Short mmCIF file of C-alpha atoms in Angstrom, two decimals:
data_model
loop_
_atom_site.label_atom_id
_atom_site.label_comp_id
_atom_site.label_asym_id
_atom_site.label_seq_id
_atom_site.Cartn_x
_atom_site.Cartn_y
_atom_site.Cartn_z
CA UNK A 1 120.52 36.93 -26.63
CA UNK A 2 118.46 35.94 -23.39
CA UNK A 3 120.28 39.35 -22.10
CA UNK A 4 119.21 41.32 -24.88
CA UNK A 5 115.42 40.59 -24.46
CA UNK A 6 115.51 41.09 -21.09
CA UNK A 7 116.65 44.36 -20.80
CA UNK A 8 114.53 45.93 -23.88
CA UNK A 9 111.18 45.58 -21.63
CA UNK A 10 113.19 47.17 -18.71
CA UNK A 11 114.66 50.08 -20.87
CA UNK A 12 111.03 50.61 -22.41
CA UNK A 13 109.56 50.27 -18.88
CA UNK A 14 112.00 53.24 -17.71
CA UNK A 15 110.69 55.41 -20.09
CA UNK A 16 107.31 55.02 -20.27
CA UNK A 17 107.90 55.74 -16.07
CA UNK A 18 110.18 59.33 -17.20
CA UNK A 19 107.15 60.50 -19.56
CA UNK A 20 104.46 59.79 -16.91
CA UNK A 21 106.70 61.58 -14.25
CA UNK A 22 107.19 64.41 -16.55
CA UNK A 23 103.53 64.88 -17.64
CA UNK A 24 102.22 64.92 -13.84
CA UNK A 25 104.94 67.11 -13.13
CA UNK A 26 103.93 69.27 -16.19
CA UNK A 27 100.40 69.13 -14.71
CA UNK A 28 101.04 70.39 -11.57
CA UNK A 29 102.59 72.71 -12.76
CA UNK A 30 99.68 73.62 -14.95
CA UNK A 31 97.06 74.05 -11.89
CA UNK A 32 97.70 76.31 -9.43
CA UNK A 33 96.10 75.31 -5.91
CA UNK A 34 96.60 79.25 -4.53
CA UNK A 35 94.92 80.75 -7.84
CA UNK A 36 91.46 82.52 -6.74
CA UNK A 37 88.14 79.92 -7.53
CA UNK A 38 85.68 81.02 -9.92
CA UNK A 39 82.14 81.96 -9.52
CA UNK A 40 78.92 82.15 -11.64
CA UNK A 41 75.70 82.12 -11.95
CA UNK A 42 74.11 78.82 -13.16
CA UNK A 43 71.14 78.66 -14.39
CA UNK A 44 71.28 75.67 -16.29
CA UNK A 45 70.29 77.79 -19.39
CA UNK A 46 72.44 77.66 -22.65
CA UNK A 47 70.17 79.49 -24.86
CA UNK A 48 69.85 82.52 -22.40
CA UNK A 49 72.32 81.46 -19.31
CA UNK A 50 72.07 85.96 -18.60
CA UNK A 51 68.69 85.97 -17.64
CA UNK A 52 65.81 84.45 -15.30
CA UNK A 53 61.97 84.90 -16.00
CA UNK A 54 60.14 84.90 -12.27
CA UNK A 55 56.41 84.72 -11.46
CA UNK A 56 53.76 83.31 -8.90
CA UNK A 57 51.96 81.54 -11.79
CA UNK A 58 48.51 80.48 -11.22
CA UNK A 59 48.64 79.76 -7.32
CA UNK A 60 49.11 83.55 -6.58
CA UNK A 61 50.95 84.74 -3.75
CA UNK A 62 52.05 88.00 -2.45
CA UNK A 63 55.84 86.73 -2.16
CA UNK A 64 58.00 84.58 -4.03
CA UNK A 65 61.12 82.55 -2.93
CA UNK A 66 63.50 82.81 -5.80
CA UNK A 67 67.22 81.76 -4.78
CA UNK A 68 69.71 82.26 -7.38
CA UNK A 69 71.75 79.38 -7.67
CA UNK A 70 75.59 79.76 -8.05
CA UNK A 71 78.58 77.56 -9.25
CA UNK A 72 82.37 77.32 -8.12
CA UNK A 73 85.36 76.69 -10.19
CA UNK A 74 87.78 75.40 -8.14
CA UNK A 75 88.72 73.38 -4.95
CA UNK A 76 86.44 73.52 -1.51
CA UNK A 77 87.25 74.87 1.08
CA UNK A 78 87.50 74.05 4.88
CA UNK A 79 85.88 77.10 6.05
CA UNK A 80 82.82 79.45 4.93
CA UNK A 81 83.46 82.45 2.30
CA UNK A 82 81.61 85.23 1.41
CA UNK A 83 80.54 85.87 -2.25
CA UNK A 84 80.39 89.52 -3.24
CA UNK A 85 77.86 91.27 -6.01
CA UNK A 86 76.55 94.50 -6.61
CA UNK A 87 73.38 95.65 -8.21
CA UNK A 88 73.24 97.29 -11.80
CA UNK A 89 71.29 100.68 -10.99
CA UNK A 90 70.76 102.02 -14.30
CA UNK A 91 69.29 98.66 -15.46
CA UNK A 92 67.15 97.84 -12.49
CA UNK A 93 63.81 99.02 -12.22
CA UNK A 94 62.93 96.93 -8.88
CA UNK A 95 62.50 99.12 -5.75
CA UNK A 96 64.23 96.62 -2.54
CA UNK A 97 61.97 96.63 0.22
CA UNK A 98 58.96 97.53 -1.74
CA UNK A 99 59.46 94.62 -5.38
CA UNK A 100 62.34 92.15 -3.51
CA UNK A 101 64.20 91.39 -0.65
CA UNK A 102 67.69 89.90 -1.08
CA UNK A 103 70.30 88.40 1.28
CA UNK A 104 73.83 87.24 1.74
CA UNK A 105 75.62 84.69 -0.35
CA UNK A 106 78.28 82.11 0.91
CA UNK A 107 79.81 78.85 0.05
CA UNK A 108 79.98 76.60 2.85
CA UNK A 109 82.69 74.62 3.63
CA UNK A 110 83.53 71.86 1.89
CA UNK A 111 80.81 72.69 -1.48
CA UNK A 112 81.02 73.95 -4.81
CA UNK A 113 77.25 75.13 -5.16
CA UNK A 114 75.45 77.93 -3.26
CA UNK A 115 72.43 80.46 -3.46
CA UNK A 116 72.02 84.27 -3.29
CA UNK A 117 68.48 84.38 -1.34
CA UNK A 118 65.73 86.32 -2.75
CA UNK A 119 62.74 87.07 -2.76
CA UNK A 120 59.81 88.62 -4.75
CA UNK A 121 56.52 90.50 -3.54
CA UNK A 122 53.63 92.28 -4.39
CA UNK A 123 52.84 95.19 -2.18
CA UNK A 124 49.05 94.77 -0.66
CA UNK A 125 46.75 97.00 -3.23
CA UNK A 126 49.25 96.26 -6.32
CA UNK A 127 47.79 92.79 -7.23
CA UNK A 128 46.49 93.67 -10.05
CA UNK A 129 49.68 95.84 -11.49
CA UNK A 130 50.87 94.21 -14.91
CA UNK A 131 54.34 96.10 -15.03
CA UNK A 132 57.27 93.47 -15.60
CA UNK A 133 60.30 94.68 -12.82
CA UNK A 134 63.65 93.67 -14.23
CA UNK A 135 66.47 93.08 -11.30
CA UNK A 136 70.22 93.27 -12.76
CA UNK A 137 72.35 91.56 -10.19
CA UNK A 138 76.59 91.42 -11.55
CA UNK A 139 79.07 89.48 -9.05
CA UNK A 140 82.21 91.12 -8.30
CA UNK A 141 85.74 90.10 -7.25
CA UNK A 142 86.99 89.57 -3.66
CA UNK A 143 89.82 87.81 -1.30
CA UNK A 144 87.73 84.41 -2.09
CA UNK A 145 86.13 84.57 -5.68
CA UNK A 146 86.97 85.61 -9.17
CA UNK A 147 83.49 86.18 -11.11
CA UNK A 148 83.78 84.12 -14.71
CA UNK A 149 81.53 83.67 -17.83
CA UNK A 150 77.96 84.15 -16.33
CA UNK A 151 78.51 87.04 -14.12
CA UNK A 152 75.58 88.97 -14.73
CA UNK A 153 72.44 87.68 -14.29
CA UNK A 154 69.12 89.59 -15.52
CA UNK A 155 66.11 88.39 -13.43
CA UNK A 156 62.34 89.99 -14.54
CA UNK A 157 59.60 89.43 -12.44
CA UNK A 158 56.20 89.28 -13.44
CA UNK A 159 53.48 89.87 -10.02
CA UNK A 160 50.36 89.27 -11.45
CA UNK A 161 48.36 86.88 -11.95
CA UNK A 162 45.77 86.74 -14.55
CA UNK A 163 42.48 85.31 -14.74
CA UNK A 164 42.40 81.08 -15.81
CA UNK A 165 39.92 80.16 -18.66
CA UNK A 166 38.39 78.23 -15.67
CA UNK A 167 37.14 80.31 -13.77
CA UNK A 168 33.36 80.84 -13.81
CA UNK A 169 31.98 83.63 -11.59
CA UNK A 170 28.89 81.03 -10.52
CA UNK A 171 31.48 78.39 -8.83
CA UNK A 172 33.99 81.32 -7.89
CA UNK A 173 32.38 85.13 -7.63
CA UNK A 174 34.10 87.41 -9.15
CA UNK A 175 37.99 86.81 -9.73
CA UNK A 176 40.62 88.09 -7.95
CA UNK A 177 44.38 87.03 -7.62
CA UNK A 178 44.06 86.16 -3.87
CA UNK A 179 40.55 84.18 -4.12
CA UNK A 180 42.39 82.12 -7.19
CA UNK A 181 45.30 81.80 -4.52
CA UNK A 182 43.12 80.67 -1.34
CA UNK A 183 41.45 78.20 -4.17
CA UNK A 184 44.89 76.22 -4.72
CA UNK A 185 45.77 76.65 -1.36
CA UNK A 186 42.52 74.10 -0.19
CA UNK A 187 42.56 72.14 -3.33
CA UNK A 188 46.00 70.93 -2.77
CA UNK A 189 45.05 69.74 0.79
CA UNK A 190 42.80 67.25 -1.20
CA UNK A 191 46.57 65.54 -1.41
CA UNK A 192 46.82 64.28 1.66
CA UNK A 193 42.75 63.57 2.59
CA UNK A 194 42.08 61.78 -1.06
CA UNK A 195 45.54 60.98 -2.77
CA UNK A 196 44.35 58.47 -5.06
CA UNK A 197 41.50 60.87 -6.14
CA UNK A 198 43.84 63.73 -6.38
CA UNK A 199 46.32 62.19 -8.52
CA UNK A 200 43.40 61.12 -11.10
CA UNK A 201 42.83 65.35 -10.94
CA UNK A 202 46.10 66.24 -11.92
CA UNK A 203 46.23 63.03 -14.35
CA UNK A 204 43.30 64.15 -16.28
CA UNK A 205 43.30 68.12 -15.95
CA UNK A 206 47.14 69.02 -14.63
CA UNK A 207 48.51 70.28 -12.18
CA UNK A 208 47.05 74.09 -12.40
CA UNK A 209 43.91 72.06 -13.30
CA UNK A 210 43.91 74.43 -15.95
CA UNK A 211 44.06 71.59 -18.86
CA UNK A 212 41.23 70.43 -21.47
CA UNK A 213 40.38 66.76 -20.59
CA UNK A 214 40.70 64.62 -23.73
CA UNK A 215 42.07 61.61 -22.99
CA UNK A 216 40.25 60.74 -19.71
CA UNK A 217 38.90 57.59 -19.40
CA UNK A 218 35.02 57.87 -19.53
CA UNK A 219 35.01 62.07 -19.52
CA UNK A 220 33.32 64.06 -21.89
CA UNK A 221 35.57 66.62 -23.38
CA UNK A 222 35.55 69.92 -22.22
CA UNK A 223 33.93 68.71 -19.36
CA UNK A 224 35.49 71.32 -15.94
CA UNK A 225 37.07 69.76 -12.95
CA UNK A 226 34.76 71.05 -10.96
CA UNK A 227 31.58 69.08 -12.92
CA UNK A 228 32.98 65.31 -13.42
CA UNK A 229 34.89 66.16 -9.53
CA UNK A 230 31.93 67.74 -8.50
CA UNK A 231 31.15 65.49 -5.03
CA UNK A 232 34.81 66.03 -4.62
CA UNK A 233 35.07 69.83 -4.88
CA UNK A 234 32.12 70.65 -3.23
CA UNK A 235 32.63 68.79 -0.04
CA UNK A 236 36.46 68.62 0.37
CA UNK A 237 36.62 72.41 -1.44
CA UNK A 238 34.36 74.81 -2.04
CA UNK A 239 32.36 74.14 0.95
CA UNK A 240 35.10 75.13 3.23
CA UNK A 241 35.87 78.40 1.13
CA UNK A 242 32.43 79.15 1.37
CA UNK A 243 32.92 79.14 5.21
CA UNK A 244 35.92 80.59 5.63
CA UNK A 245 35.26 83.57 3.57
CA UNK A 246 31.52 83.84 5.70
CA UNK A 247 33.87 83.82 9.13
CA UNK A 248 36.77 86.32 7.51
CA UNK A 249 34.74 88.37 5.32
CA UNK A 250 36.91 89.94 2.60
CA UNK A 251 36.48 92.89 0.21
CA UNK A 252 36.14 92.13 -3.10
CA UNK A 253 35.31 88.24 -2.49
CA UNK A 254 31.49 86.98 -2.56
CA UNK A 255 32.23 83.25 -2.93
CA UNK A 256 28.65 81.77 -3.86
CA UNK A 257 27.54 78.59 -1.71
CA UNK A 258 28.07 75.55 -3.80
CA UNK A 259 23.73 74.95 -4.02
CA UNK A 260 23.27 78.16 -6.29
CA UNK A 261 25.38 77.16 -9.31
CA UNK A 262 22.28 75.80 -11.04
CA UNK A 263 20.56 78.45 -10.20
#
């Protein structure tokens, strides 16, 4: 009897060891280390993972830095590979050289992620062009990759960059994309002189400053950045476009000194 119980746990024991043998075996067998890895675009989009919407924003710019991220299935590597892709002709209407500038993509050793470089511009006397430039970019199989699901990847680009409801032309002149863009560029500087101060900006107004005050403790509705800021914007800001635009005089621009907005 003392026999009998003892060897029922070993016999049960023996095959619960068999089935788990046979399933990892099965498993292996089931993966295949030498098959090719998959690659795809990921762009974290399930609604529209086929397509990417691209533009300076508010900031301006005449180029944009817009790396494609990409996604492996498979193992790493120990060495670098090459990712292939071709671009759809018939469904681009992007000019390289003149609308974008792409590069090379690989997957270093050792990662699953990498990035197809590229990069959008505006060609100097198209800032004001409204047309929306679609670039159709499809990745294609070699010796390292085998392109899966997302394999085409739509990306339109938008250049320019409209007029904000802030702008006034007796704090600003008359508007253009790369005054709006030299704007940001000093008002962000404001970060690192007055980062308290700065913070409240972006707290109350956003971070395009572009943002009806509502909620701000003490400020009148409606009230513009540059009136409840105003000590802030004129000395740290405006002031300083005002003198860099009187040493590097630019067509178009006639940025008013900060004393004649009330008159």
């Amino acid at each position: 009897m003392i026999r009998k119980n003892i060897l029922q746990p070993i016999v049960a024991l023996f095959i619960i060891t068999a089935f788990l043998f046979t399933a990892c075996e099965e498993d292996l067998q089931f993966y295949d280390v030498s098959q090719t890895d998959g690659i795809y675009f990921n762009t974290l989009d399930e609604e529209t993972p086929d397509s990417l919407y691209a533009s300076f924003g508010p900031e301006g710019g005449t180029e944009l830095s817009f790396p494609l991220p990409l996604q492996m299935l498979g193992t790493p590597k120990s060495a670098e590979r090459s990712i292939k892709y071709s671009i759809d002709t018939e469904r681009t209407t992007a000019v390289e050289g003149i609308n974008y500038t792409i590069g090379e993509a690989v997957m270093n050793a050792g990662s699953v992620q990498a990035q197809l470089p590229l990069t959008f511009m505006v060609p100097s006397g198209m800032e004001e062009d409204d047309t929306i430039y679609d670039l159709v970019l499809i990745l294609e199989e070699n010796e390292h990759f085998l392109p899966m699901m997302s394999d085409t990847l739509k990306i339109s680009f938008y250049g320019l960059v409209g007029q904000p409801d802030f702008w006034a032309d007796r704090i600003f002149g008359p508007y253009s994309p790369g005054l709006l863009g030299k704007f940001f560029e000093v008002f962000r500087t404001i970060e690192n002189e007055l980062p308290t101060i700065y913070a409240d900006i972006i707290r109350d107004y956003g971070y395009y400053i572009d943002e009806d005050n509502i909620n701000g403790d003490g400020i009148y509705p409606g009230e513009p950045f540059y009136g409840f800021y105003k000590k802030v914007f004129v000395n740290y800001v405006f002031l300083e476009m005002y003198q860099y635009y009187q040493a590097n005089p630019t067509e178009g621009v006639d940025f008013p000194h900060p004393n004649t907005w009330d008159n």
